Amino acid sequence: MEFTITFVKIFLWGIYLMSPVMIVMLVIIMFIGLVVGRIESWTKFDSLYWAFITALTIGYGDMKPTKKRSRMLSILLGTLGIMLTGILVGITVESSSSTFKMHVSPSQIHQIKLSVD
């Protein structure tokens, strides 16, 4: 349980430190979604739905831009989404790596390697 608590603390600290960057990225994603929605004549809800589905690279395909400007903006939106996801993955990997180093001694790692071999 102590391992999990340490992981959550380090993870939340990483989120806190990167929150300005992530908030700016989320605002840009929302803005691009609303611009594309206006170009495509979608409702605001549909525009934001499309923006986050696209940015998170889920892409159900139920809504897609048909105009050239919208498609160009969707490329930017997808790139921002990949960057945002990469930041979250990086924070998670660093949190788990740091927690592992704090709670597992080098002798335990050596024993794990020997038992696997």
mmCIF file with all atom_site columns, C-alpha atoms in Angstrom:
data_model
loop_
_atom_site.group_PDB
_atom_site.id
_atom_site.type_symbol
_atom_site.label_atom_id
_atom_site.label_alt_id
_atom_site.label_comp_id
_atom_site.label_asym_id
_atom_site.label_entity_id
_atom_site.label_seq_id
_atom_site.pdbx_PDB_ins_code
_atom_site.Cartn_x
_atom_site.Cartn_y
_atom_site.Cartn_z
_atom_site.occupancy
_atom_site.B_iso_or_equiv
_atom_site.pdbx_formal_charge
_atom_site.auth_seq_id
_atom_site.auth_comp_id
_atom_site.auth_asym_id
_atom_site.auth_atom_id
_atom_site.pdbx_PDB_model_num
ATOM 1   C CA . MET A 1 1   ? 0.000   0.000   0.000   1.00 0.00 ? 1   MET A CA 1
ATOM 2   C CA . GLU A 1 2   ? 2.894   2.339   0.765   1.00 0.00 ? 2   GLU A CA 1
ATOM 3   C CA . PHE A 1 3   ? 4.191   1.831   -2.790  1.00 0.00 ? 3   PHE A CA 1
ATOM 4   C CA . THR A 1 4   ? 0.835   2.897   -4.244  1.00 0.00 ? 4   THR A CA 1
ATOM 5   C CA . ILE A 1 5   ? 0.569   5.969   -2.032  1.00 0.00 ? 5   ILE A CA 1
ATOM 6   C CA . THR A 1 6   ? 4.078   7.073   -3.023  1.00 0.00 ? 6   THR A CA 1
ATOM 7   C CA . PHE A 1 7   ? 3.248   6.539   -6.710  1.00 0.00 ? 7   PHE A CA 1
ATOM 8   C CA . VAL A 1 8   ? 0.067   8.629   -6.459  1.00 0.00 ? 8   VAL A CA 1
ATOM 9   C CA . LYS A 1 9   ? 1.902   11.446  -4.643  1.00 0.00 ? 9   LYS A CA 1
ATOM 10  C CA . ILE A 1 10  ? 4.675   11.596  -7.256  1.00 0.00 ? 10  ILE A CA 1
ATOM 11  C CA . PHE A 1 11  ? 2.146   11.320  -10.110 1.00 0.00 ? 11  PHE A CA 1
ATOM 12  C CA . LEU A 1 12  ? -0.005  14.147  -8.769  1.00 0.00 ? 12  LEU A CA 1
ATOM 13  C CA . TRP A 1 13  ? 3.103   16.292  -8.209  1.00 0.00 ? 13  TRP A CA 1
ATOM 14  C CA . GLY A 1 14  ? 4.068   15.724  -11.857 1.00 0.00 ? 14  GLY A CA 1
ATOM 15  C CA . ILE A 1 15  ? 0.556   16.660  -12.987 1.00 0.00 ? 15  ILE A CA 1
ATOM 16  C CA . TYR A 1 16  ? 0.738   19.783  -10.809 1.00 0.00 ? 16  TYR A CA 1
ATOM 17  C CA . LEU A 1 17  ? 4.073   20.831  -12.296 1.00 0.00 ? 17  LEU A CA 1
ATOM 18  C CA . MET A 1 18  ? 2.921   20.245  -15.894 1.00 0.00 ? 18  MET A CA 1
ATOM 19  C CA . SER A 1 19  ? -0.588  21.631  -15.401 1.00 0.00 ? 19  SER A CA 1
ATOM 20  C CA . PRO A 1 20  ? 0.116   25.042  -16.998 1.00 0.00 ? 20  PRO A CA 1
ATOM 21  C CA . VAL A 1 21  ? 1.305   23.374  -20.200 1.00 0.00 ? 21  VAL A CA 1
ATOM 22  C CA . MET A 1 22  ? -1.529  20.843  -20.186 1.00 0.00 ? 22  MET A CA 1
ATOM 23  C CA . ILE A 1 23  ? -4.173  23.509  -19.543 1.00 0.00 ? 23  ILE A CA 1
ATOM 24  C CA . VAL A 1 24  ? -2.907  25.601  -22.448 1.00 0.00 ? 24  VAL A CA 1
ATOM 25  C CA . MET A 1 25  ? -2.989  22.527  -24.684 1.00 0.00 ? 25  MET A CA 1
ATOM 26  C CA . LEU A 1 26  ? -6.541  21.677  -23.589 1.00 0.00 ? 26  LEU A CA 1
ATOM 27  C CA . VAL A 1 27  ? -7.685  25.254  -24.263 1.00 0.00 ? 27  VAL A CA 1
ATOM 28  C CA . ILE A 1 28  ? -6.117  25.146  -27.736 1.00 0.00 ? 28  ILE A CA 1
ATOM 29  C CA . ILE A 1 29  ? -7.803  21.786  -28.424 1.00 0.00 ? 29  ILE A CA 1
ATOM 30  C CA . MET A 1 30  ? -11.149 23.236  -27.377 1.00 0.00 ? 30  MET A CA 1
ATOM 31  C CA . PHE A 1 31  ? -10.604 26.373  -29.462 1.00 0.00 ? 31  PHE A CA 1
ATOM 32  C CA . ILE A 1 32  ? -9.686  24.384  -32.570 1.00 0.00 ? 32  ILE A CA 1
ATOM 33  C CA . GLY A 1 33  ? -12.715 22.164  -32.008 1.00 0.00 ? 33  GLY A CA 1
ATOM 34  C CA . LEU A 1 34  ? -15.015 25.179  -31.831 1.00 0.00 ? 34  LEU A CA 1
ATOM 35  C CA . VAL A 1 35  ? -13.465 26.712  -34.952 1.00 0.00 ? 35  VAL A CA 1
ATOM 36  C CA . VAL A 1 36  ? -13.900 23.468  -36.890 1.00 0.00 ? 36  VAL A CA 1
ATOM 37  C CA . GLY A 1 37  ? -17.439 23.191  -35.551 1.00 0.00 ? 37  GLY A CA 1
ATOM 38  C CA . ARG A 1 38  ? -18.257 26.652  -36.825 1.00 0.00 ? 38  ARG A CA 1
ATOM 39  C CA . ILE A 1 39  ? -16.771 25.849  -40.253 1.00 0.00 ? 39  ILE A CA 1
ATOM 40  C CA . GLU A 1 40  ? -18.695 22.556  -40.392 1.00 0.00 ? 40  GLU A CA 1
ATOM 41  C CA . SER A 1 41  ? -21.912 24.002  -38.847 1.00 0.00 ? 41  SER A CA 1
ATOM 42  C CA . TRP A 1 42  ? -21.849 21.653  -35.857 1.00 0.00 ? 42  TRP A CA 1
ATOM 43  C CA . THR A 1 43  ? -23.282 22.419  -32.425 1.00 0.00 ? 43  THR A CA 1
ATOM 44  C CA . LYS A 1 44  ? -20.846 23.466  -29.688 1.00 0.00 ? 44  LYS A CA 1
ATOM 45  C CA . PHE A 1 45  ? -21.288 20.157  -27.901 1.00 0.00 ? 45  PHE A CA 1
ATOM 46  C CA . ASP A 1 46  ? -20.635 18.185  -31.097 1.00 0.00 ? 46  ASP A CA 1
ATOM 47  C CA . SER A 1 47  ? -17.598 20.354  -31.825 1.00 0.00 ? 47  SER A CA 1
ATOM 48  C CA . LEU A 1 48  ? -16.034 19.732  -28.424 1.00 0.00 ? 48  LEU A CA 1
ATOM 49  C CA . TYR A 1 49  ? -16.953 16.045  -28.564 1.00 0.00 ? 49  TYR A CA 1
ATOM 50  C CA . TRP A 1 50  ? -15.234 15.728  -31.956 1.00 0.00 ? 50  TRP A CA 1
ATOM 51  C CA . ALA A 1 51  ? -12.200 17.693  -30.732 1.00 0.00 ? 51  ALA A CA 1
ATOM 52  C CA . PHE A 1 52  ? -11.550 15.451  -27.730 1.00 0.00 ? 52  PHE A CA 1
ATOM 53  C CA . ILE A 1 53  ? -12.308 12.212  -29.566 1.00 0.00 ? 53  ILE A CA 1
ATOM 54  C CA . THR A 1 54  ? -9.839  13.290  -32.248 1.00 0.00 ? 54  THR A CA 1
ATOM 55  C CA . ALA A 1 55  ? -7.205  14.642  -29.837 1.00 0.00 ? 55  ALA A CA 1
ATOM 56  C CA . LEU A 1 56  ? -7.263  11.449  -27.798 1.00 0.00 ? 56  LEU A CA 1
ATOM 57  C CA . THR A 1 57  ? -6.820  9.512   -31.057 1.00 0.00 ? 57  THR A CA 1
ATOM 58  C CA . ILE A 1 58  ? -9.994  7.508   -30.468 1.00 0.00 ? 58  ILE A CA 1
ATOM 59  C CA . GLY A 1 59  ? -11.654 8.655   -33.677 1.00 0.00 ? 59  GLY A CA 1
ATOM 60  C CA . TYR A 1 60  ? -14.988 6.839   -33.794 1.00 0.00 ? 60  TYR A CA 1
ATOM 61  C CA . GLY A 1 61  ? -15.646 8.198   -37.283 1.00 0.00 ? 61  GLY A CA 1
ATOM 62  C CA . ASP A 1 62  ? -19.185 9.298   -36.513 1.00 0.00 ? 62  ASP A CA 1
ATOM 63  C CA . MET A 1 63  ? -18.220 12.910  -37.241 1.00 0.00 ? 63  MET A CA 1
ATOM 64  C CA . LYS A 1 64  ? -15.578 14.005  -39.677 1.00 0.00 ? 64  LYS A CA 1
ATOM 65  C CA . PRO A 1 65  ? -14.641 17.317  -41.242 1.00 0.00 ? 65  PRO A CA 1
ATOM 66  C CA . THR A 1 66  ? -15.519 17.715  -44.901 1.00 0.00 ? 66  THR A CA 1
ATOM 67  C CA . LYS A 1 67  ? -13.998 21.091  -45.712 1.00 0.00 ? 67  LYS A CA 1
ATOM 68  C CA . LYS A 1 68  ? -10.314 21.610  -46.502 1.00 0.00 ? 68  LYS A CA 1
ATOM 69  C CA . ARG A 1 69  ? -9.705  24.142  -43.682 1.00 0.00 ? 69  ARG A CA 1
ATOM 70  C CA . SER A 1 70  ? -11.309 21.809  -41.156 1.00 0.00 ? 70  SER A CA 1
ATOM 71  C CA . ARG A 1 71  ? -9.154  18.907  -42.236 1.00 0.00 ? 71  ARG A CA 1
ATOM 72  C CA . MET A 1 72  ? -6.005  20.995  -41.933 1.00 0.00 ? 72  MET A CA 1
ATOM 73  C CA . LEU A 1 73  ? -6.989  22.045  -38.410 1.00 0.00 ? 73  LEU A CA 1
ATOM 74  C CA . SER A 1 74  ? -7.733  18.431  -37.504 1.00 0.00 ? 74  SER A CA 1
ATOM 75  C CA . ILE A 1 75  ? -4.105  17.542  -38.264 1.00 0.00 ? 75  ILE A CA 1
ATOM 76  C CA . LEU A 1 76  ? -2.975  20.200  -35.780 1.00 0.00 ? 76  LEU A CA 1
ATOM 77  C CA . LEU A 1 77  ? -5.549  18.946  -33.287 1.00 0.00 ? 77  LEU A CA 1
ATOM 78  C CA . GLY A 1 78  ? -4.304  15.362  -33.579 1.00 0.00 ? 78  GLY A CA 1
ATOM 79  C CA . THR A 1 79  ? -0.701  16.481  -33.109 1.00 0.00 ? 79  THR A CA 1
ATOM 80  C CA . LEU A 1 80  ? -1.609  18.405  -29.948 1.00 0.00 ? 80  LEU A CA 1
ATOM 81  C CA . GLY A 1 81  ? -3.512  15.389  -28.672 1.00 0.00 ? 81  GLY A CA 1
ATOM 82  C CA . ILE A 1 82  ? -0.516  13.113  -29.189 1.00 0.00 ? 82  ILE A CA 1
ATOM 83  C CA . MET A 1 83  ? 1.703   15.606  -27.364 1.00 0.00 ? 83  MET A CA 1
ATOM 84  C CA . LEU A 1 84  ? -0.743  15.824  -24.450 1.00 0.00 ? 84  LEU A CA 1
ATOM 85  C CA . THR A 1 85  ? -0.950  12.036  -24.244 1.00 0.00 ? 85  THR A CA 1
ATOM 86  C CA . GLY A 1 86  ? 2.850   11.835  -24.358 1.00 0.00 ? 86  GLY A CA 1
ATOM 87  C CA . ILE A 1 87  ? 3.133   14.212  -21.411 1.00 0.00 ? 87  ILE A CA 1
ATOM 88  C CA . LEU A 1 88  ? 0.729   12.057  -19.369 1.00 0.00 ? 88  LEU A CA 1
ATOM 89  C CA . VAL A 1 89  ? 2.579   8.872   -20.292 1.00 0.00 ? 89  VAL A CA 1
ATOM 90  C CA . GLY A 1 90  ? 5.910   10.488  -19.402 1.00 0.00 ? 90  GLY A CA 1
ATOM 91  C CA . ILE A 1 91  ? 4.617   11.570  -15.998 1.00 0.00 ? 91  ILE A CA 1
ATOM 92  C CA . THR A 1 92  ? 3.267   8.075   -15.351 1.00 0.00 ? 92  THR A CA 1
ATOM 93  C CA . VAL A 1 93  ? 6.512   6.344   -16.359 1.00 0.00 ? 93  VAL A CA 1
ATOM 94  C CA . GLU A 1 94  ? 8.641   8.710   -14.294 1.00 0.00 ? 94  GLU A CA 1
ATOM 95  C CA . SER A 1 95  ? 6.336   8.308   -11.285 1.00 0.00 ? 95  SER A CA 1
ATOM 96  C CA . SER A 1 96  ? 6.462   4.520   -11.405 1.00 0.00 ? 96  SER A CA 1
ATOM 97  C CA . SER A 1 97  ? 10.227  4.492   -11.989 1.00 0.00 ? 97  SER A CA 1
ATOM 98  C CA . SER A 1 98  ? 10.885  6.855   -9.081  1.00 0.00 ? 98  SER A CA 1
ATOM 99  C CA . THR A 1 99  ? 8.570   4.924   -6.786  1.00 0.00 ? 99  THR A CA 1
ATOM 100 C CA . PHE A 1 100 ? 10.238  1.649   -7.736  1.00 0.00 ? 100 PHE A CA 1
ATOM 101 C CA . LYS A 1 101 ? 13.675  3.082   -6.945  1.00 0.00 ? 101 LYS A CA 1
ATOM 102 C CA . MET A 1 102 ? 12.441  4.378   -3.574  1.00 0.00 ? 102 MET A CA 1
ATOM 103 C CA . HIS A 1 103 ? 10.817  1.126   -2.435  1.00 0.00 ? 103 HIS A CA 1
ATOM 104 C CA . VAL A 1 104 ? 12.902  -1.639  -3.956  1.00 0.00 ? 104 VAL A CA 1
ATOM 105 C CA . SER A 1 105 ? 16.516  -2.133  -2.914  1.00 0.00 ? 105 SER A CA 1
ATOM 106 C CA . PRO A 1 106 ? 19.222  -3.179  -5.408  1.00 0.00 ? 106 PRO A CA 1
ATOM 107 C CA . SER A 1 107 ? 19.557  -6.563  -3.659  1.00 0.00 ? 107 SER A CA 1
ATOM 108 C CA . GLN A 1 108 ? 15.866  -7.257  -4.257  1.00 0.00 ? 108 GLN A CA 1
ATOM 109 C CA . ILE A 1 109 ? 16.306  -6.423  -7.941  1.00 0.00 ? 109 ILE A CA 1
ATOM 110 C CA . HIS A 1 110 ? 19.257  -8.833  -8.101  1.00 0.00 ? 110 HIS A CA 1
ATOM 111 C CA . GLN A 1 111 ? 17.145  -11.587 -6.503  1.00 0.00 ? 111 GLN A CA 1
ATOM 112 C CA . ILE A 1 112 ? 14.340  -10.971 -9.011  1.00 0.00 ? 112 ILE A CA 1
ATOM 113 C CA . LYS A 1 113 ? 16.811  -11.249 -11.912 1.00 0.00 ? 113 LYS A CA 1
ATOM 114 C CA . LEU A 1 114 ? 18.206  -14.511 -10.561 1.00 0.00 ? 114 LEU A CA 1
ATOM 115 C CA . SER A 1 115 ? 14.779  -16.063 -10.087 1.00 0.00 ? 115 SER A CA 1
ATOM 116 C CA . VAL A 1 116 ? 13.728  -15.125 -13.627 1.00 0.00 ? 116 VAL A CA 1
ATOM 117 C CA . ASP A 1 117 ? 16.908  -16.522 -15.224 1.00 0.00 ? 117 ASP A CA 1
#
